[in-house]
mmCIF file of C-alpha atoms and ligand atoms in Angstrom:
data_model
loop_
_atom_site.group_PDB
_atom_site.id
_atom_site.type_symbol
_atom_site.label_atom_id
_atom_site.label_comp_id
_atom_site.label_asym_id
_atom_site.label_seq_id
_atom_site.Cartn_x
_atom_site.Cartn_y
_atom_site.Cartn_z
ATOM 1 C CA MET A 1 108.122 128.024 89.417
ATOM 2 C CA ASN A 2 105.582 125.819 86.712
ATOM 3 C CA THR A 3 106.382 122.269 87.488
ATOM 4 C CA LEU A 4 105.567 119.978 84.383
ATOM 5 C CA LEU A 5 103.156 117.154 85.562
ATOM 6 C CA PHE A 6 103.724 113.849 83.059
ATOM 7 C CA LYS A 7 101.290 111.507 83.443
ATOM 8 C CA ASN A 8 102.394 109.246 80.951
ATOM 9 C CA ALA A 9 106.156 108.475 80.414
ATOM 10 C CA ASP A 10 105.858 108.062 76.722
ATOM 11 C CA ASN A 11 108.915 108.938 74.389
ATOM 12 C CA ASP A 12 108.095 112.494 74.058
ATOM 13 C CA ALA A 13 107.904 113.486 78.203
ATOM 14 C CA LEU A 14 110.843 111.365 77.943
ATOM 15 C CA SER A 15 112.660 113.415 75.701
ATOM 16 C CA GLN A 16 111.236 116.784 77.352
ATOM 17 C CA CYS A 17 112.789 115.696 80.878
ATOM 18 C CA GLY A 18 115.852 113.989 79.536
ATOM 19 C CA GLU A 19 116.685 117.888 78.153
ATOM 20 C CA LEU A 20 115.169 119.212 80.981
ATOM 21 C CA LEU A 21 117.854 117.489 82.934
ATOM 22 C CA ARG A 22 120.886 118.112 80.677
ATOM 23 C CA GLN A 23 119.899 121.845 80.733
ATOM 24 C CA GLY A 24 120.804 121.498 84.315
ATOM 25 C CA GLU A 25 116.470 121.242 86.012
ATOM 26 C CA LEU A 26 115.449 119.175 88.376
ATOM 27 C CA VAL A 27 113.242 116.566 87.298
ATOM 28 C CA CYS A 28 111.012 113.692 89.978
ATOM 29 C CA PHE A 29 110.754 110.423 88.635
ATOM 30 C CA PRO A 30 109.690 107.024 90.053
ATOM 31 C CA THR A 31 112.352 104.284 91.018
ATOM 32 C CA GLU A 32 111.285 100.621 92.614
ATOM 33 C CA THR A 33 112.312 101.547 95.670
ATOM 34 C CA VAL A 34 110.520 105.260 96.232
ATOM 35 C CA TYR A 35 110.486 108.594 93.786
ATOM 36 C CA GLY A 36 113.529 110.331 92.992
ATOM 37 C CA LEU A 37 115.012 114.065 92.530
ATOM 38 C CA GLY A 38 117.043 113.726 89.679
ATOM 39 C CA ALA A 39 119.939 116.199 88.457
ATOM 40 C CA ASN A 40 122.594 115.794 85.973
ATOM 41 C CA ALA A 41 125.486 114.787 88.231
ATOM 42 C CA LEU A 42 128.029 115.878 85.725
ATOM 43 C CA ASN A 43 126.709 119.550 86.525
ATOM 44 C CA ALA A 44 127.311 121.320 90.193
ATOM 45 C CA GLU A 45 125.030 123.495 89.730
ATOM 46 C CA ALA A 46 122.726 121.277 88.891
ATOM 47 C CA VAL A 47 122.830 119.082 92.186
ATOM 48 C CA SER A 48 123.514 122.123 93.991
ATOM 49 C CA LYS A 49 119.632 122.809 93.102
ATOM 50 C CA ILE A 50 118.829 119.511 95.049
ATOM 51 C CA PHE A 51 119.736 120.351 98.507
ATOM 52 C CA LYS A 52 118.727 124.199 98.335
ATOM 53 C CA THR A 53 115.403 122.385 97.049
ATOM 54 C CA LYS A 54 114.903 119.618 99.545
ATOM 55 C CA ASN A 55 116.849 122.146 102.321
ATOM 56 C CA ARG A 56 119.536 118.283 102.611
ATOM 57 C CA PRO A 57 122.084 119.384 104.993
ATOM 58 C CA ALA A 58 125.665 119.691 102.700
ATOM 59 C CA ASP A 59 127.197 116.919 104.376
ATOM 60 C CA ASN A 60 124.927 114.043 103.593
ATOM 61 C CA PRO A 61 126.462 112.417 99.843
ATOM 62 C CA LEU A 62 123.764 112.118 97.238
ATOM 63 C CA ILE A 63 123.536 108.769 94.810
ATOM 64 C CA ALA A 64 124.613 108.198 91.212
ATOM 65 C CA HIS A 65 121.717 106.635 89.523
ATOM 66 C CA ILE A 66 122.632 104.844 86.434
ATOM 67 C CA SER A 67 121.243 102.996 83.654
ATOM 68 C CA ASP A 68 123.487 100.638 82.609
ATOM 69 C CA PHE A 69 126.243 98.888 83.999
ATOM 70 C CA ASP A 70 129.315 100.815 81.362
ATOM 71 C CA MET A 71 127.821 104.475 82.765
ATOM 72 C CA ILE A 72 129.574 102.779 86.574
ATOM 73 C CA HIS A 73 133.191 104.615 84.508
ATOM 74 C CA GLN A 74 131.308 107.847 84.449
ATOM 75 C CA VAL A 75 131.608 108.391 88.259
ATOM 76 C CA ALA A 76 133.694 105.741 89.753
ATOM 77 C CA LEU A 77 137.566 105.470 89.346
ATOM 78 C CA SER A 78 137.010 101.425 89.515
ATOM 79 C CA ILE A 79 134.804 98.364 91.017
ATOM 80 C CA PRO A 80 136.255 95.580 92.553
ATOM 81 C CA ASP A 81 136.273 91.854 91.281
ATOM 82 C CA ASP A 82 133.726 91.201 94.664
ATOM 83 C CA MET A 83 131.035 94.115 93.762
ATOM 84 C CA LYS A 84 131.316 93.479 90.334
ATOM 85 C CA GLU A 85 129.708 90.046 91.205
ATOM 86 C CA LEU A 86 127.094 91.585 92.947
ATOM 87 C CA THR A 87 126.232 94.369 90.471
ATOM 88 C CA ASP A 88 125.972 91.154 88.058
ATOM 89 C CA ARG A 89 123.828 89.378 90.808
ATOM 90 C CA PHE A 90 121.037 92.079 92.088
ATOM 91 C CA TRP A 91 121.492 95.326 88.664
ATOM 92 C CA PRO A 92 119.231 96.686 87.989
ATOM 93 C CA GLY A 93 117.779 96.847 91.569
ATOM 94 C CA PRO A 94 117.577 98.331 94.922
ATOM 95 C CA LEU A 95 121.469 97.662 95.641
ATOM 96 C CA THR A 96 123.841 100.579 96.131
ATOM 97 C CA ILE A 97 127.440 100.268 96.601
ATOM 98 C CA VAL A 98 130.122 102.583 98.122
ATOM 99 C CA LEU A 99 133.125 102.996 95.591
ATOM 100 C CA PRO A 100 135.687 105.459 94.975
ATOM 101 C CA ARG A 101 134.851 108.499 92.681
ATOM 102 C CA LYS A 102 136.404 109.711 89.892
ATOM 103 C CA LYS A 103 137.934 113.321 90.510
ATOM 104 C CA ASP A 104 136.445 115.071 88.163
ATOM 105 C CA LEU A 105 132.935 114.321 89.440
ATOM 106 C CA PRO A 106 131.775 117.622 90.809
ATOM 107 C CA ASP A 107 132.510 117.065 94.730
ATOM 108 C CA ILE A 108 129.146 118.563 95.329
ATOM 109 C CA VAL A 109 127.755 114.700 95.013
ATOM 110 C CA SER A 110 129.875 113.392 97.289
ATOM 111 C CA ALA A 111 130.092 115.860 99.880
ATOM 112 C CA GLY A 112 133.301 116.352 99.884
ATOM 113 C CA LEU A 113 134.325 112.337 100.475
ATOM 114 C CA ASP A 114 136.550 110.625 98.014
ATOM 115 C CA THR A 115 133.674 107.683 97.605
ATOM 116 C CA VAL A 116 131.000 107.867 95.000
ATOM 117 C CA ALA A 117 127.368 105.607 95.755
ATOM 118 C CA VAL A 118 126.509 104.523 92.674
ATOM 119 C CA ARG A 119 123.190 102.422 92.070
ATOM 120 C CA CYS A 120 121.459 101.169 88.385
ATOM 121 C CA PRO A 121 117.466 100.883 89.747
ATOM 122 C CA ASP A 122 114.555 98.657 88.226
ATOM 123 C CA HIS A 123 112.334 100.622 86.695
ATOM 124 C CA PRO A 124 111.709 101.067 82.936
ATOM 125 C CA ILE A 125 110.756 104.810 84.361
ATOM 126 C CA ALA A 126 114.130 105.235 85.619
ATOM 127 C CA THR A 127 116.017 103.613 83.335
ATOM 128 C CA ALA A 128 114.788 105.180 80.174
ATOM 129 C CA LEU A 129 115.017 108.456 81.592
ATOM 130 C CA ILE A 130 118.800 108.368 82.477
ATOM 131 C CA ARG A 131 118.910 107.013 79.256
ATOM 132 C CA ALA A 132 117.286 110.114 77.110
ATOM 133 C CA ALA A 133 119.454 112.776 79.494
ATOM 134 C CA GLY A 134 122.309 110.540 78.108
ATOM 135 C CA VAL A 135 124.020 111.308 82.136
ATOM 136 C CA PRO A 136 124.464 109.612 85.140
ATOM 137 C CA ILE A 137 121.473 111.002 87.559
ATOM 138 C CA VAL A 138 121.823 111.836 90.802
ATOM 139 C CA ALA A 139 118.742 111.582 92.625
ATOM 140 C CA PRO A 140 117.806 111.236 96.586
ATOM 141 C CA SER A 141 114.084 110.946 97.781
ATOM 142 C CA ALA A 142 112.112 113.391 96.285
ATOM 143 C CA ASN A 143 110.743 115.145 99.670
ATOM 144 C CA LEU A 144 111.584 117.726 101.589
ATOM 145 C CA SER A 145 114.869 116.602 103.828
ATOM 146 C CA GLY A 146 113.532 115.293 106.862
ATOM 147 C CA ARG A 147 109.612 114.367 106.225
ATOM 148 C CA PRO A 148 108.746 110.374 104.793
ATOM 149 C CA SER A 149 110.062 109.768 101.272
ATOM 150 C CA PRO A 150 107.773 109.871 99.021
ATOM 151 C CA THR A 151 105.926 106.756 96.960
ATOM 152 C CA CYS A 152 103.686 108.448 94.338
ATOM 153 C CA LEU A 153 102.546 110.968 92.630
ATOM 154 C CA ALA A 154 100.383 113.128 95.087
ATOM 155 C CA HIS A 155 103.724 112.754 98.246
ATOM 156 C CA CYS A 156 105.792 114.217 95.045
ATOM 157 C CA GLN A 157 103.392 117.031 94.570
ATOM 158 C CA GLU A 158 103.008 117.736 98.370
ATOM 159 C CA ASP A 159 106.709 118.703 98.769
ATOM 160 C CA LEU A 160 107.667 119.920 94.790
ATOM 161 C CA THR A 161 104.991 121.407 92.884
ATOM 162 C CA GLY A 162 106.226 124.867 92.429
ATOM 163 C CA LYS A 163 110.430 124.555 93.151
ATOM 164 C CA ILE A 164 111.206 122.369 90.479
ATOM 165 C CA ALA A 165 110.602 121.951 86.544
ATOM 166 C CA ALA A 166 108.728 118.381 85.690
ATOM 167 C CA ILE A 167 107.175 115.537 87.584
ATOM 168 C CA ILE A 168 106.307 111.869 85.722
ATOM 169 C CA ASP A 169 104.273 109.777 86.950
ATOM 170 C CA GLY A 170 105.061 105.917 87.311
ATOM 171 C CA GLY A 171 102.156 104.790 90.153
ATOM 172 C CA GLU A 172 102.933 103.252 93.204
ATOM 173 C CA CYS A 173 106.268 102.213 93.878
ATOM 174 C CA SER A 174 106.801 98.301 94.353
ATOM 175 C CA ILE A 175 109.379 97.973 97.213
ATOM 176 C CA GLY A 176 108.316 101.446 99.223
ATOM 177 C CA VAL A 177 111.603 102.127 101.342
ATOM 178 C CA GLU A 178 115.107 103.331 99.792
ATOM 179 C CA SER A 179 117.582 100.710 98.376
ATOM 180 C CA THR A 180 120.451 98.906 100.056
ATOM 181 C CA VAL A 181 123.755 100.772 100.862
ATOM 182 C CA LEU A 182 126.794 98.720 101.241
ATOM 183 C CA LEU A 183 130.208 99.838 101.989
ATOM 184 C CA PRO A 184 133.077 96.954 100.556
ATOM 185 C CA LEU A 185 135.105 95.027 103.067
ATOM 186 C CA GLY A 186 137.676 93.866 100.869
ATOM 187 C CA ASP A 187 137.754 89.630 99.901
ATOM 188 C CA ARG A 188 133.302 89.128 99.886
ATOM 189 C CA LYS A 189 132.731 91.330 102.894
ATOM 190 C CA VAL A 190 130.106 94.214 103.133
ATOM 191 C CA LYS A 191 128.674 96.162 105.710
ATOM 192 C CA ILE A 192 125.660 97.022 105.721
ATOM 193 C CA LEU A 193 124.799 101.310 105.634
ATOM 194 C CA ARG A 194 121.570 101.372 105.071
ATOM 195 C CA PRO A 195 119.315 98.516 104.762
ATOM 196 C CA GLY A 196 116.418 98.279 102.260
ATOM 197 C CA GLY A 197 115.137 95.785 99.484
ATOM 198 C CA ILE A 198 118.835 93.298 99.159
ATOM 199 C CA THR A 199 118.672 91.796 102.197
ATOM 200 C CA VAL A 200 121.671 90.061 104.648
ATOM 201 C CA ASP A 201 119.984 87.077 103.752
ATOM 202 C CA MET A 202 120.353 87.455 100.299
ATOM 203 C CA LEU A 203 124.062 88.907 100.526
ATOM 204 C CA GLN A 204 124.354 85.542 103.233
ATOM 205 C CA ASP A 205 123.269 83.247 100.169
ATOM 206 C CA ILE A 206 125.620 84.323 97.770
ATOM 207 C CA GLY A 207 128.621 83.765 100.019
ATOM 208 C CA PHE A 208 129.346 87.146 101.167
ATOM 209 C CA ASP A 209 130.392 88.507 104.789
ATOM 210 C CA VAL A 210 127.737 90.422 106.127
ATOM 211 C CA GLU A 211 128.261 93.420 108.992
ATOM 212 C CA VAL A 212 125.416 95.657 109.590
ATOM 213 C CA ASP A 213 127.011 99.182 110.481
ATOM 214 C CA PRO A 214 125.227 99.639 114.620
ATOM 215 C CA ALA A 215 123.844 102.774 113.223
ATOM 216 C CA VAL A 216 121.463 100.907 111.716
ATOM 217 C CA LEU A 217 119.495 100.140 114.680
ATOM 218 C CA ASN A 218 120.974 102.196 117.259
ATOM 219 C CA PRO A 219 121.162 106.369 118.069
ATOM 220 C CA VAL A 220 124.693 107.670 117.223
ATOM 221 C CA LYS A 221 125.966 109.132 120.284
ATOM 222 C CA GLU A 222 127.015 113.154 119.578
ATOM 223 C CA GLY A 223 130.505 113.172 118.262
ATOM 224 C CA GLN A 224 130.570 109.220 117.529
ATOM 225 C CA LYS A 225 132.446 108.968 113.981
ATOM 226 C CA VAL A 226 129.989 107.498 111.204
ATOM 227 C CA SER A 227 130.103 105.446 107.936
ATOM 228 C CA SER A 228 127.435 106.964 106.206
ATOM 229 C CA PRO A 229 126.585 111.103 107.362
ATOM 230 C CA GLY A 230 122.686 110.347 106.412
ATOM 231 C CA MET A 231 123.070 108.181 109.370
ATOM 232 C CA LEU A 232 123.221 111.766 111.424
ATOM 233 C CA HIS A 233 120.230 113.316 110.341
ATOM 234 C CA ARG A 234 116.614 113.150 111.385
ATOM 235 C CA HIS A 235 114.900 110.928 108.797
ATOM 236 C CA TYR A 236 110.793 110.753 108.265
ATOM 237 C CA ALA A 237 109.200 112.021 111.458
ATOM 238 C CA PRO A 238 105.627 112.863 111.201
ATOM 239 C CA LYS A 239 104.531 116.271 112.963
ATOM 240 C CA ALA A 240 102.962 113.935 115.870
ATOM 241 C CA PRO A 241 105.506 112.077 118.232
ATOM 242 C CA LEU A 242 105.585 108.285 117.433
ATOM 243 C CA THR A 243 106.720 105.888 119.903
ATOM 244 C CA ILE A 244 107.228 101.787 118.707
ATOM 245 C CA VAL A 245 105.303 99.718 121.587
ATOM 246 C CA ARG A 246 107.065 96.666 122.108
ATOM 247 C CA GLY A 247 105.910 93.256 122.939
ATOM 248 C CA GLU A 248 103.544 90.166 122.129
ATOM 249 C CA PHE A 249 101.148 91.893 119.909
ATOM 250 C CA GLU A 250 97.608 90.851 122.177
ATOM 251 C CA GLN A 251 98.956 92.810 125.136
ATOM 252 C CA VAL A 252 100.480 95.838 122.595
ATOM 253 C CA CYS A 253 96.821 95.980 121.440
ATOM 254 C CA ASP A 254 95.204 95.679 125.308
ATOM 255 C CA THR A 255 97.489 98.299 126.627
ATOM 256 C CA ILE A 256 97.425 100.470 123.800
ATOM 257 C CA LEU A 257 93.900 100.719 124.113
ATOM 258 C CA LYS A 258 93.358 101.425 127.807
ATOM 259 C CA THR A 259 96.184 104.664 127.278
ATOM 260 C CA MET A 260 94.859 105.716 124.045
ATOM 261 C CA ASP A 261 93.119 108.982 124.020
ATOM 262 C CA GLU A 262 91.037 110.938 121.379
ATOM 263 C CA GLU A 263 93.962 111.840 119.128
ATOM 264 C CA THR A 264 96.216 109.246 119.548
ATOM 265 C CA TRP A 265 96.462 107.097 116.638
ATOM 266 C CA VAL A 266 98.040 103.052 116.314
ATOM 267 C CA LEU A 267 100.088 102.341 113.124
ATOM 268 C CA ALA A 268 99.003 98.579 113.277
ATOM 269 C CA PHE A 269 99.067 95.481 111.314
ATOM 270 C CA GLU A 270 95.959 94.593 108.982
ATOM 271 C CA GLU A 271 95.446 91.762 111.484
ATOM 272 C CA TYR A 272 94.544 94.676 114.360
ATOM 273 C CA LEU A 273 93.547 97.536 112.757
ATOM 274 C CA ASP A 274 89.748 96.903 113.689
ATOM 275 C CA ARG A 275 90.865 96.274 118.025
ATOM 276 C CA PHE A 276 91.716 100.241 117.425
ATOM 277 C CA PRO A 277 89.322 103.396 117.087
ATOM 278 C CA ARG A 278 91.692 105.234 115.133
ATOM 279 C CA ALA A 279 94.637 103.095 113.030
ATOM 280 C CA VAL A 280 96.327 103.556 110.047
ATOM 281 C CA SER A 281 97.424 99.976 108.055
ATOM 282 C CA PHE A 282 101.379 98.967 108.596
ATOM 283 C CA GLY A 283 100.679 95.892 106.125
ATOM 284 C CA SER A 284 100.736 92.509 107.365
ATOM 285 C CA LYS A 285 102.362 91.010 110.316
ATOM 286 C CA SER A 286 103.892 88.237 108.728
ATOM 287 C CA ASP A 287 105.374 90.141 105.365
ATOM 288 C CA PRO A 288 107.842 92.398 105.711
ATOM 289 C CA LEU A 289 107.543 93.771 101.703
ATOM 290 C CA SER A 290 104.094 94.971 103.058
ATOM 291 C CA GLN A 291 105.151 96.976 105.450
ATOM 292 C CA SER A 292 107.676 98.609 103.454
ATOM 293 C CA GLN A 293 105.173 99.291 101.240
ATOM 294 C CA ALA A 294 102.453 100.825 103.520
ATOM 295 C CA LEU A 295 105.196 102.735 106.107
ATOM 296 C CA PHE A 296 105.945 106.107 104.314
ATOM 297 C CA ARG A 297 102.714 106.371 103.264
ATOM 298 C CA ALA A 298 101.093 105.533 106.679
ATOM 299 C CA LEU A 299 103.590 108.051 107.977
ATOM 300 C CA ARG A 300 102.231 111.085 105.668
ATOM 301 C CA GLU A 301 99.095 110.476 106.338
ATOM 302 C CA PHE A 302 99.544 110.858 110.150
ATOM 303 C CA ASP A 303 100.007 114.734 109.538
ATOM 304 C CA ARG A 304 96.755 115.061 107.969
ATOM 305 C CA LEU A 305 94.925 113.384 110.643
ATOM 306 C CA PRO A 306 94.047 115.150 113.692
ATOM 307 C CA CYS A 307 96.469 113.309 115.691
ATOM 308 C CA ASN A 308 98.847 114.912 118.687
ATOM 309 C CA LYS A 309 100.666 110.709 119.571
ATOM 310 C CA ILE A 310 101.172 107.673 117.232
ATOM 311 C CA TYR A 311 101.508 104.477 119.168
ATOM 312 C CA ALA A 312 103.332 101.946 116.105
ATOM 313 C CA MET A 313 103.486 98.165 116.708
ATOM 314 C CA GLU A 314 106.899 96.717 116.464
ATOM 315 C CA PRO A 315 108.325 95.258 113.157
ATOM 316 C CA ALA A 316 110.364 91.877 113.285
ATOM 317 C CA GLU A 317 114.122 92.667 112.173
ATOM 318 C CA ASP A 318 114.586 89.816 109.463
ATOM 319 C CA GLY A 319 114.673 89.375 106.064
ATOM 320 C CA MET A 320 113.173 93.063 104.869
ATOM 321 C CA GLY A 321 111.839 93.490 108.384
ATOM 322 C CA LEU A 322 115.431 95.219 109.029
ATOM 323 C CA ALA A 323 114.695 98.076 106.330
ATOM 324 C CA VAL A 324 111.151 98.597 107.872
ATOM 325 C CA ARG A 325 112.960 98.837 111.485
ATOM 326 C CA ASN A 326 115.373 101.304 110.852
ATOM 327 C CA ARG A 327 113.035 103.528 108.967
ATOM 328 C CA LEU A 328 110.504 103.415 112.032
ATOM 329 C CA LEU A 329 112.893 103.621 114.543
ATOM 330 C CA ARG A 330 114.325 107.286 112.965
ATOM 331 C CA ALA A 331 110.676 108.398 112.683
ATOM 332 C CA ALA A 332 110.036 107.613 116.570
ATOM 333 C CA SER A 333 113.162 109.396 116.927
ATOM 334 C CA PHE A 334 114.661 105.535 118.583
ATOM 335 C CA GLN A 335 111.264 105.847 121.365
ATOM 336 C CA ILE A 336 110.656 102.566 122.245
ATOM 337 C CA ILE A 337 108.884 101.315 125.191
ATOM 338 C CA ASP A 338 107.666 97.580 126.855
ATOM 339 C CA ALA A 339 103.809 97.053 126.488
ATOM 340 C CA GLU A 340 104.027 96.818 130.176
ATOM 341 C CA ASP A 341 105.288 100.157 130.369
ATOM 342 C CA LEU A 342 103.107 102.094 128.803
ATOM 343 C CA LYS A 343 100.841 104.133 130.929
HETATM 344 P P1 LIG B 1 118.982 109.861 99.986
HETATM 345 O O1 LIG B 1 119.766 110.554 98.785
HETATM 346 O O2 LIG B 1 117.848 110.510 100.424
HETATM 347 O O3 LIG B 1 118.552 107.930 99.482
HETATM 348 O O4 LIG B 1 120.655 109.388 100.971
HETATM 349 C C1 LIG B 1 121.857 108.268 100.096
HETATM 350 C C2 LIG B 1 122.266 107.563 101.403
HETATM 351 O O5 LIG B 1 123.304 107.176 100.931
HETATM 352 C C3 LIG B 1 122.654 108.386 102.955
HETATM 353 O O6 LIG B 1 122.666 107.851 104.185
HETATM 354 C C4 LIG B 1 123.877 109.018 102.167
HETATM 355 O O7 LIG B 1 124.818 109.194 103.816
HETATM 356 C C5 LIG B 1 124.455 107.511 101.608
HETATM 357 N N1 LIG B 1 125.748 108.126 100.935
HETATM 358 C C6 LIG B 1 125.653 108.805 100.023
HETATM 359 N N2 LIG B 1 127.006 108.599 99.286
HETATM 360 C C7 LIG B 1 127.951 107.442 100.337
HETATM 361 C C8 LIG B 1 129.270 107.688 100.342
HETATM 362 N N3 LIG B 1 129.737 108.161 99.296
HETATM 363 N N4 LIG B 1 129.922 106.937 101.380
HETATM 364 C C9 LIG B 1 128.543 106.714 102.217
HETATM 365 N N5 LIG B 1 127.052 107.282 102.345
HETATM 366 C C10 LIG B 1 127.107 107.413 101.254
HETATM 367 MG MG1 LIG B 2 116.104 110.468 101.652
#
């Protein structure tokens, strides 16, 4: 298939892409989190192309993206008052809420669940595209399943050129990891199923009671029931095995330096980059947003390097750090080791 590339999201590009979406084709577009692979949420056949193209497991439901709050009624049955408070506060933005779904929404969107995840993205191209299509758009990250999510045009082209109808360039994504996914528990209580740009602190600051699902930071055991099917799947993995090295940063650097060989690379905070002969930047140690912007790009970079082992420095858990740590743990298949045990 010939994939159209739109370097500018002008009116002509948006109306062509809106039309392609209405016709049931797939269009890749930028959001503030990562690039999304979009399809008309109301067209089961179009949605099935997403699963085929990404090779996405059929039990992993999609997020419906809307351009205005009122569009929510095309996918969800209702929204509780406390969740309306959150959408008023954080939409448009990196917040996805799991709601009861409309019965006529195609089953494939929710992978057969009776809920649907909904988000209103904060990106002018995403919003304009959804408006041009005139329908809610399901949009998982625009990578092949298992690979790191794309945060710029080149990543989308790597995975999707020749497989979809069009790609719209929107430069670098400002957040760099996917949205926060929330399960409402009633009475201003929520459970975080996936951490992202709307953090625990931001929710607590406005009086919400926040629980973080244990699967955010721990591997799911075989047979364990999960709140979100996405937690079960292998994610973001570079080709070489990645291990997180825990400990005081000076000691981490010393022990990695002692043990690394010619084909070992390090995912290192900027402040320590020049300590290593082979390292890729993981943003600044004290700025988790810079880490979330750097992470997926770095993971893709390792696949281009002559690399058979990766060590990563350990991000903190607070603020945006929780989202960074969640993605890095998955990329590492939860391999984490104390610096003193590194041999
Ligand atoms: P992605 O489309 O790759 O950003 O992933 C969407 C995430 O949202 C996955 O982790 C899904 O498991 C989760 N998700 C989507 N819909 C639901 C739902 N109805 N209930 C719980 N989690 C959901
Ligand atoms: Mg994804």
